[in-house]
Tab-separated table of C-alpha atoms in Angstrom:
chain	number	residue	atom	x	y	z
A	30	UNK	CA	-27.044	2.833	6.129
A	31	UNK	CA	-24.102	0.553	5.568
A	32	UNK	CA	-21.046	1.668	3.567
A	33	UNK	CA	-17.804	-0.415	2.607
A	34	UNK	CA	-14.645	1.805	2.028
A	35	UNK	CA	-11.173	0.931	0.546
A	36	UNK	CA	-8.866	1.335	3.639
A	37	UNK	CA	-6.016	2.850	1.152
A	38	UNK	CA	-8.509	5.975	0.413
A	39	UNK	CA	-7.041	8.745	2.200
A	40	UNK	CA	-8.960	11.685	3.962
A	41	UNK	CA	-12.488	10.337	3.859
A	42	UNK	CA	-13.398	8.163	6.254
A	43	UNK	CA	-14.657	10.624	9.097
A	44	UNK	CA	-16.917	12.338	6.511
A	45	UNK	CA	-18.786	9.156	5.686
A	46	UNK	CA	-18.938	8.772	9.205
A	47	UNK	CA	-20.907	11.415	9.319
A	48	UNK	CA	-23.105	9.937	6.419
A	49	UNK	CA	-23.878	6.582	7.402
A	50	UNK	CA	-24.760	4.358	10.732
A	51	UNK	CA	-22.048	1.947	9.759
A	52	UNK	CA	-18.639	2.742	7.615
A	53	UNK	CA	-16.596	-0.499	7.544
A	54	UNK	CA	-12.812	0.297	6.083
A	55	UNK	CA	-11.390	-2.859	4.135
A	56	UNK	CA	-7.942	-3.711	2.209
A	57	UNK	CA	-9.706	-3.096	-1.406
A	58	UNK	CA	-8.307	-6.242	-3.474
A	59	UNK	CA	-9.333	-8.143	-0.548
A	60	UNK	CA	-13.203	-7.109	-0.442
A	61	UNK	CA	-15.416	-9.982	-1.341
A	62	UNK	CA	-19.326	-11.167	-1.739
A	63	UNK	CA	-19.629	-11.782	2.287
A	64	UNK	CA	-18.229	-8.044	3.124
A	65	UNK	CA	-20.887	-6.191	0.362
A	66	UNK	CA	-23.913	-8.455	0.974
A	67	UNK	CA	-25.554	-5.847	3.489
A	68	UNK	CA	-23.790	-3.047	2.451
A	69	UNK	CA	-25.953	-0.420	0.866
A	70	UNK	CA	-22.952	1.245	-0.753
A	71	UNK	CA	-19.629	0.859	-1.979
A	72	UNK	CA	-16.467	3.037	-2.226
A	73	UNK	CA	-13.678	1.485	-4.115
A	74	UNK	CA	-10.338	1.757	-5.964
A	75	UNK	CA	-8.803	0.247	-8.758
A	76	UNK	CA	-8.012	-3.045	-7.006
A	77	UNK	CA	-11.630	-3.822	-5.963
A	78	UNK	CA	-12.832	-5.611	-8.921
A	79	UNK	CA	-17.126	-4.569	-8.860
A	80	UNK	CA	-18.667	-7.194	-10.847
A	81	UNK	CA	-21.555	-10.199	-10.472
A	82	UNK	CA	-19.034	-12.382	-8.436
A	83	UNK	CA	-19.175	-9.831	-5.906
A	84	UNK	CA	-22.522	-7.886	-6.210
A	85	UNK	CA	-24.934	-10.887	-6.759
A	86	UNK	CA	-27.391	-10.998	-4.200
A	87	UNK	CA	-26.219	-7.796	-2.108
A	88	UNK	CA	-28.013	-4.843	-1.049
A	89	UNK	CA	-25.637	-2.563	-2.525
A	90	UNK	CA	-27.226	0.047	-4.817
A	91	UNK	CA	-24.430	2.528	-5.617
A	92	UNK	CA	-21.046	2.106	-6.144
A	93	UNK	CA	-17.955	5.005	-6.506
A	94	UNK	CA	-14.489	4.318	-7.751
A	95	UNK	CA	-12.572	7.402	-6.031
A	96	UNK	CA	-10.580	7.016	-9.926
A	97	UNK	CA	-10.300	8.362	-12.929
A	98	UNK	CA	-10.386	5.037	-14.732
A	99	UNK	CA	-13.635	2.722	-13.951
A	100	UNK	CA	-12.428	-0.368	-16.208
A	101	UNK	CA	-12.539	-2.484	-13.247
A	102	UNK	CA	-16.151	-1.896	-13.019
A	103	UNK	CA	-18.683	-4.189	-14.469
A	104	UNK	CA	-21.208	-1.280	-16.054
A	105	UNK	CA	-22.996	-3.655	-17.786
A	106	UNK	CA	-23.963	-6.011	-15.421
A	107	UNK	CA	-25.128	-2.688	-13.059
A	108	UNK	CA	-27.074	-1.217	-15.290
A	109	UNK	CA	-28.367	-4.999	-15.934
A	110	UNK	CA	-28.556	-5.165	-11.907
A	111	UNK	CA	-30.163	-1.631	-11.405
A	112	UNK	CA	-27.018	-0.635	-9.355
A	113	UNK	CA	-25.915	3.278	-9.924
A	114	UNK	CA	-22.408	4.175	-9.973
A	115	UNK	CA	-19.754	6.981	-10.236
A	116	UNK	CA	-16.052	7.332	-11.550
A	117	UNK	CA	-14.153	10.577	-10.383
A	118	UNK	CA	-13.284	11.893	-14.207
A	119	UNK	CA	-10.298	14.854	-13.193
A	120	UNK	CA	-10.031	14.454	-10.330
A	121	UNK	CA	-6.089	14.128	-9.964
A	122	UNK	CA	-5.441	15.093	-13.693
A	123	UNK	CA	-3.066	18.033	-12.302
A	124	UNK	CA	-1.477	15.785	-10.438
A	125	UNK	CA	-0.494	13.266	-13.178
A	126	UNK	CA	0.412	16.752	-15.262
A	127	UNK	CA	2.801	17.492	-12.384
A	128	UNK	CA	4.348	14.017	-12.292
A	129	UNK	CA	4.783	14.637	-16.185
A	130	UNK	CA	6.049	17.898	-15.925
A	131	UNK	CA	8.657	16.978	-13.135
A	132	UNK	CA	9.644	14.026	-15.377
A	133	UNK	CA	10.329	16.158	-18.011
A	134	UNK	CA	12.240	19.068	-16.119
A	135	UNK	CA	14.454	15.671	-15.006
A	136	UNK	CA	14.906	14.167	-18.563
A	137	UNK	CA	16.148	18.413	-19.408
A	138	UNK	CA	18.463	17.953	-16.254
A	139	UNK	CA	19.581	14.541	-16.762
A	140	UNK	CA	19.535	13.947	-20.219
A	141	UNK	CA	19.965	17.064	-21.538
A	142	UNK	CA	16.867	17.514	-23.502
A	143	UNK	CA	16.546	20.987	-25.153
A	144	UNK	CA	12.499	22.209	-24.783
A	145	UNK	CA	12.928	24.433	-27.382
A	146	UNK	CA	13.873	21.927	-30.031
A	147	UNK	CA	11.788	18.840	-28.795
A	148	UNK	CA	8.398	18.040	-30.298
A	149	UNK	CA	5.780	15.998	-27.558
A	150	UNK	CA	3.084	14.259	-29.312
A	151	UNK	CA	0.020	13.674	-26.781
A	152	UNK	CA	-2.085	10.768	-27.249
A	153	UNK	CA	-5.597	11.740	-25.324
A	154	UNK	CA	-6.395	15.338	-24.547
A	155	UNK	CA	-9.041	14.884	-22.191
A	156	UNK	CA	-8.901	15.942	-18.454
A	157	UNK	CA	-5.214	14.333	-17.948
A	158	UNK	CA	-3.987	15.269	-22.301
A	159	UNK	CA	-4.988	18.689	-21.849
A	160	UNK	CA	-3.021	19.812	-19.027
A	161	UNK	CA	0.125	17.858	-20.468
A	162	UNK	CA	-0.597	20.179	-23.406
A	163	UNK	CA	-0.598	23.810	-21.141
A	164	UNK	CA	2.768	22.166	-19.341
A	165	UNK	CA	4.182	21.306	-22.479
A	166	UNK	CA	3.411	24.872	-24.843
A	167	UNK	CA	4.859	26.333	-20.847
A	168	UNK	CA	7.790	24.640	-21.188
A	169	UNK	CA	8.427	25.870	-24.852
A	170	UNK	CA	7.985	22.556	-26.566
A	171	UNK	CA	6.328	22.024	-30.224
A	172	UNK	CA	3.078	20.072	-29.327
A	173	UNK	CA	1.483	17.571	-31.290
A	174	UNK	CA	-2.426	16.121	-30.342
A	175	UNK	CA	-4.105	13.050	-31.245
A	176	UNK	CA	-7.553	12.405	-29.953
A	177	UNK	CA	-9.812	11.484	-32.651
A	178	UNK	CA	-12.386	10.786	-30.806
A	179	UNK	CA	-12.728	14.529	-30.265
A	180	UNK	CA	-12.532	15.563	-33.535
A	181	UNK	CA	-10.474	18.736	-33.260
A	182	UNK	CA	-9.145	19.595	-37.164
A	183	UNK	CA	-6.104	20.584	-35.414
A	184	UNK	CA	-5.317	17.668	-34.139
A	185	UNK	CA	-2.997	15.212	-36.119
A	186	UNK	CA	-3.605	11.056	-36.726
A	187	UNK	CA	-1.230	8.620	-34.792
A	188	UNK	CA	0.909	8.380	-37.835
A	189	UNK	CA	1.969	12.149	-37.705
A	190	UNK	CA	3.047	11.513	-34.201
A	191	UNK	CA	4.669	8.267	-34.695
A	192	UNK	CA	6.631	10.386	-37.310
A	193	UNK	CA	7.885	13.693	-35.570
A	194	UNK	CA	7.920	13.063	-32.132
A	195	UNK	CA	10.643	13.099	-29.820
A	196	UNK	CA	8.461	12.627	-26.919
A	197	UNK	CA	5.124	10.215	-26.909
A	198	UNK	CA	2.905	10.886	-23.619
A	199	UNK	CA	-0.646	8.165	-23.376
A	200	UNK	CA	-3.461	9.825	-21.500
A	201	UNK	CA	-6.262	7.607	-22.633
A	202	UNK	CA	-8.572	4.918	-21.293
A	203	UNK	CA	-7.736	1.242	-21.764
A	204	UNK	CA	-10.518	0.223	-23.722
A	205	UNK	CA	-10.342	-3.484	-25.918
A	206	UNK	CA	-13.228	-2.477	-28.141
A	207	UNK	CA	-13.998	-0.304	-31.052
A	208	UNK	CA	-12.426	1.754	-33.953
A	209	UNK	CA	-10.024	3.159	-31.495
A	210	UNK	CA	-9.119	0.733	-28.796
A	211	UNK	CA	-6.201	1.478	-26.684
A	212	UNK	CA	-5.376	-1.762	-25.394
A	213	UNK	CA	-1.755	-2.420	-26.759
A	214	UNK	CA	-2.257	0.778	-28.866
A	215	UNK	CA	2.146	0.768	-28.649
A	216	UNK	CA	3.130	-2.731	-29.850
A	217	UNK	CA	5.321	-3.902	-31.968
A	218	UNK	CA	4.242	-2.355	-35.199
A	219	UNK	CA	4.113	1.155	-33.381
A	220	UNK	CA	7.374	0.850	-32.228
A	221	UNK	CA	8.521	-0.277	-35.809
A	222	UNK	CA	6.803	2.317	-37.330
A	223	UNK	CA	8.455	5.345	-35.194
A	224	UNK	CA	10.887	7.450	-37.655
A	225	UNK	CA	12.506	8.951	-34.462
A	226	UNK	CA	14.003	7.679	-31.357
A	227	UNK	CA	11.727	9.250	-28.882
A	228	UNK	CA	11.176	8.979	-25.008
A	229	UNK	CA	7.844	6.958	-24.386
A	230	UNK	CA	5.497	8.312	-20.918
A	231	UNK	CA	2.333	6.171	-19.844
A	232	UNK	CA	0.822	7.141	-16.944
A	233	UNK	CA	-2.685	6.493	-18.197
A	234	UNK	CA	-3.351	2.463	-17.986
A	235	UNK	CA	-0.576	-0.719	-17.977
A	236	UNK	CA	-2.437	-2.029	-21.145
A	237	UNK	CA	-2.202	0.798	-23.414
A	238	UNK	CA	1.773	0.006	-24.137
A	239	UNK	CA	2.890	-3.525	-24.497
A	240	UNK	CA	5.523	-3.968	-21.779
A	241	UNK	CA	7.234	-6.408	-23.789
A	242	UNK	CA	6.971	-4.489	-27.060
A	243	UNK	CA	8.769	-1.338	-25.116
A	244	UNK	CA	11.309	-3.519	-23.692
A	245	UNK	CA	12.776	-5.030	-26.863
A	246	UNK	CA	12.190	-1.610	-28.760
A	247	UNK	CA	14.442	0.063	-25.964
A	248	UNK	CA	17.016	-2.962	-25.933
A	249	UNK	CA	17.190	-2.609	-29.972
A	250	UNK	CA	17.719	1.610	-29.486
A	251	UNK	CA	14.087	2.057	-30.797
A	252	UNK	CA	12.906	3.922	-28.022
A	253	UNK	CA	15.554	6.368	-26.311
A	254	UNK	CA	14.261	5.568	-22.830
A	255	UNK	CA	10.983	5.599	-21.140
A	256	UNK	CA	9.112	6.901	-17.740
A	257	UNK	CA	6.618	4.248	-17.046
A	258	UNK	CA	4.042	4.815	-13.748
A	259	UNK	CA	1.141	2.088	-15.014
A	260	UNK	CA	2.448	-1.765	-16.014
A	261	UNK	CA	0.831	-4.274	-17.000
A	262	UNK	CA	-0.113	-7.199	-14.715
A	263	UNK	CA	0.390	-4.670	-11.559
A	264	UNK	CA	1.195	-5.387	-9.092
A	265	UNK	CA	3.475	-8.043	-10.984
A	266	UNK	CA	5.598	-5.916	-13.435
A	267	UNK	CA	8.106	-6.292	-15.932
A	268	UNK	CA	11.426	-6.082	-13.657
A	269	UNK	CA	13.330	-6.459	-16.629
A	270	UNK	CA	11.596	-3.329	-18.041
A	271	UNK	CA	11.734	-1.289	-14.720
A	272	UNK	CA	15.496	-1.691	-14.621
A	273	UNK	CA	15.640	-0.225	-18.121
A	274	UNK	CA	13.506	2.703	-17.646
A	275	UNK	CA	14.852	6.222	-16.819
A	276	UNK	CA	11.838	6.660	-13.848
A	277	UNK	CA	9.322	4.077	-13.058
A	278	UNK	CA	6.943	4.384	-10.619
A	279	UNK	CA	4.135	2.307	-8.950
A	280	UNK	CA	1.146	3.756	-10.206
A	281	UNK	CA	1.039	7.256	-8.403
A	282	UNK	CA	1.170	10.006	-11.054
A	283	UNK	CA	-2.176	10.542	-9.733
A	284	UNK	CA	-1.218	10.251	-5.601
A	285	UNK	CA	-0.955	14.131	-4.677
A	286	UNK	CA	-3.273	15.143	-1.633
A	287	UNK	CA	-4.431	17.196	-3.560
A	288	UNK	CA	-6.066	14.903	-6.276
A	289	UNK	CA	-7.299	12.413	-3.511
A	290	UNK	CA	-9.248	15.334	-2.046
A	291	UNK	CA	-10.542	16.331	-5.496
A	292	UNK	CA	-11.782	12.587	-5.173
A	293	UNK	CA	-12.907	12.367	-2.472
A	294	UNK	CA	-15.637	15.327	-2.799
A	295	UNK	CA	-16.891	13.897	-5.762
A	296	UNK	CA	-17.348	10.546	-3.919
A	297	UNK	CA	-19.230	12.708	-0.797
A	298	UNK	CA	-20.995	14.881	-3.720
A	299	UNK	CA	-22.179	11.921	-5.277
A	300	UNK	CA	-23.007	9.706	-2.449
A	301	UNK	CA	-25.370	12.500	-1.196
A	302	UNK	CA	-27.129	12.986	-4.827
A	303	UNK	CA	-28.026	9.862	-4.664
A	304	UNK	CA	-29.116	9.069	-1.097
A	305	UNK	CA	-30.112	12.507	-0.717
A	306	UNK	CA	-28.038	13.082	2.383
A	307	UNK	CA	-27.025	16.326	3.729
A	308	UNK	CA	-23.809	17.668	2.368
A	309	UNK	CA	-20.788	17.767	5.342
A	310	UNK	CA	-17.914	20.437	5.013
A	311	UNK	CA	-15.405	19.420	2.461
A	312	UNK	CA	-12.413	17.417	2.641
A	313	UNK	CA	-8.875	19.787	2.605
A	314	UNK	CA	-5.656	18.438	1.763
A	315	UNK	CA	-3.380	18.552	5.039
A	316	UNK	CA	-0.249	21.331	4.626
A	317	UNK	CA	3.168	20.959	4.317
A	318	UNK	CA	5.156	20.068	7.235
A	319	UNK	CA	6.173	23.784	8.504
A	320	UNK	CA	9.965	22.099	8.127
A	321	UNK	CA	9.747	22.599	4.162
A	322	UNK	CA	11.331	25.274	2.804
A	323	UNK	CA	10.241	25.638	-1.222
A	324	UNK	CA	12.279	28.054	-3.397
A	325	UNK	CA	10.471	28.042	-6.688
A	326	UNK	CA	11.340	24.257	-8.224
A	327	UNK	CA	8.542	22.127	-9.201
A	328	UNK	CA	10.964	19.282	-8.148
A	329	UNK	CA	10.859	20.652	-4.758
A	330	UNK	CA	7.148	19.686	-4.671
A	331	UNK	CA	7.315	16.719	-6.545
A	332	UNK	CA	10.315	14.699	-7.699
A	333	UNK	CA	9.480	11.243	-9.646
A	334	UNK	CA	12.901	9.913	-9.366
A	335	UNK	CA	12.247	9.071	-5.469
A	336	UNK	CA	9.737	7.254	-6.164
A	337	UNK	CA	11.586	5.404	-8.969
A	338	UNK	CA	14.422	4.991	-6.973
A	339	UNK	CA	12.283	3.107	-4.054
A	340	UNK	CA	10.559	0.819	-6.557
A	341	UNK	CA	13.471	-0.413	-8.766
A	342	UNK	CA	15.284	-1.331	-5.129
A	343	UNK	CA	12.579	-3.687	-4.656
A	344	UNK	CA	9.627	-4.273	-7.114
A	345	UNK	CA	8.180	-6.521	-4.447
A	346	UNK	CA	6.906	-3.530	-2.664
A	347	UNK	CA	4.768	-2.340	-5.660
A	348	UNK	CA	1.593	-2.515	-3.660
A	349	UNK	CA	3.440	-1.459	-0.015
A	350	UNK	CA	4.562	1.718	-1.906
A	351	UNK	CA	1.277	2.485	-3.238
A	352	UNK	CA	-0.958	2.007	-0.104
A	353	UNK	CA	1.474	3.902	2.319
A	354	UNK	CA	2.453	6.865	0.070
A	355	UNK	CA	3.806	9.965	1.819
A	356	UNK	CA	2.057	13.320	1.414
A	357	UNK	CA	2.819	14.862	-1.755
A	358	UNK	CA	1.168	18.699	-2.933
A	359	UNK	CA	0.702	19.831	-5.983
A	360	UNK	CA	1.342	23.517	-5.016
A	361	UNK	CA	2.914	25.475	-1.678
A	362	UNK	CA	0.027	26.109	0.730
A	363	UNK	CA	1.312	28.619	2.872
């Protein structure tokens, strides 16, 4: 067996060594029809790109996205080509809660933001929305939902939030299609339509807010400020937009060890379903360095403001920052 891995996906090469005769690592936007044509399967990130331009003709018959988000895989045309594949659905959903949660405790620090008298309207309570929520309610705030694709009565429409809230957090797919498509779901009538001046978070896709939209709503006083990890056209942003924003980040809400160990499992778990290979051990997030003393702070763990501060000194290292990013925890293992 034959299997082509992103070279970026941390942690799990030696345990697909131990699956397969052949594991060949590869820069992910870079893998192509030649690499996959005797591959039998394929383990990918968002910058591989898994459609008929690059499956036609191959051997490959399963496919895993160690991601939440699979929009940069062709389903149809696998089902159409009898090719099997797997997203990683929660996998580092605590991690993008801890990214929130540390932007948050920095807006309180920085911007003085009271908890207490600051309503957060969540947009998605799935795996990501719905530990925002338990972070938020923690931290003392009034919490508003929308998800109506759940149908919770307790949850409110889009219009209630665009209303009350101080603080508007997307956790939602990008999809383009449908009675609730998320693709520019914040444009220009959103931001016209907001009876507040609240802070705007996306970490879910770049899509979901227009970039330009947020840009001219902050430069008109619309939009207090924003924290923006996902942009659109990544890894080509908005620079214009990332000097304006309070944190912005290159697309690593989701980067803690211990997310990319939640995915990699369910790649393994899955891989082995479907070949029906034994199971090896699995895959532990590596400890802190024995140097790191941790006093209680979630910004100890985790503080989004490095990683702001690294991208906004040069954008041009978008990608750079993403594929070499330092080990982060979402908890002290001692």
């Amino acid at each position: 067996m034959k299997m082509i891995v992103d070279d970026k996906i941390p942690f799990i090469q030696e345990h697909l060594r131990l699956l397969a005769d052949e594991v060949v690592a590869l820069n992910g936007a870079s893998i192509g029809a030649a690499d996959v044509r005797d591959a039998d399967a394929l383990i990918v990130r968002t910058r591989t790109r898994c459609d008929e331009s690059l499956l036609k003709g191959s051997k490959v018959q399963f496919i895993a996205t160690a991601t939440i988000g699979f929009d940069h895989i062709d389903t149809d045309y696998l089902e159409r080509a009898g090719i099997a594949w797997t997203s990683c659905p929660g996998c580092n959903a605590a991690s993008v809660a801890q990214y929130v949660e540390s932007s948050l405790l920095l807006l309180q620090q920085e911007k003085e933001l009271s908890f207490h008298d600051t309503t957060i309207g969540i947009v998605g309570c799935g795996h990501v929305g719905s530990k925002v929520r338990t972070v938020a309610e923690r931290l003392g705030m009034r919490v508003l939902i929308c998800d109506p694709l759940l149908g919770n009565p307790d949850f409110v429409p889009l219009s209630v939030i665009e209303h009350d809230a101080d603080i508007i957090t997307f956790h939602v797919p990008l999809t383009r299609e449908g009675t609730h498509a998320t693709w520019h779901m914040a444009d220009e009538a959103f931001f016209q339509r907001l009876r507040k001046t609240p802070y705007i978070i996306n970490t879910s896709r770049g899509g979901v807010v227009d970039n330009t939209a947020l840009l001219t709503a902050i430069q008109q006083g619309r939009v207090r400020d924003a924290i923006i990890d996902v942009w659109e056209g990544e890894p080509h942003l908005n620079v214009e937009l990332l000097r304006r924003v309070f944190i912005g980040t290159p697309h690593i809400a989701g980067y803690s060890a211990d997310g990319k160990t939640n995915a990699d499992n369910m790649v393994i778990d899955a891989l082995c379903r479907h070949f029906g290979l034994p199971h090896p051990d699995k895959v532990l997030p590596p400890k802190l360095p024995a140097s790191f003393h941790y006093t209680g702070s979630p910004l100890e763990l985790y503080n989004p403001m490095r990683d702001s501060e690294a991208l906004k000194a040069n954008p041009m290292r978008f990608e750079d920052l993403r594929n070499h990013y330092p080990l982060r925890r979402e908890y002290f293992d001692v």
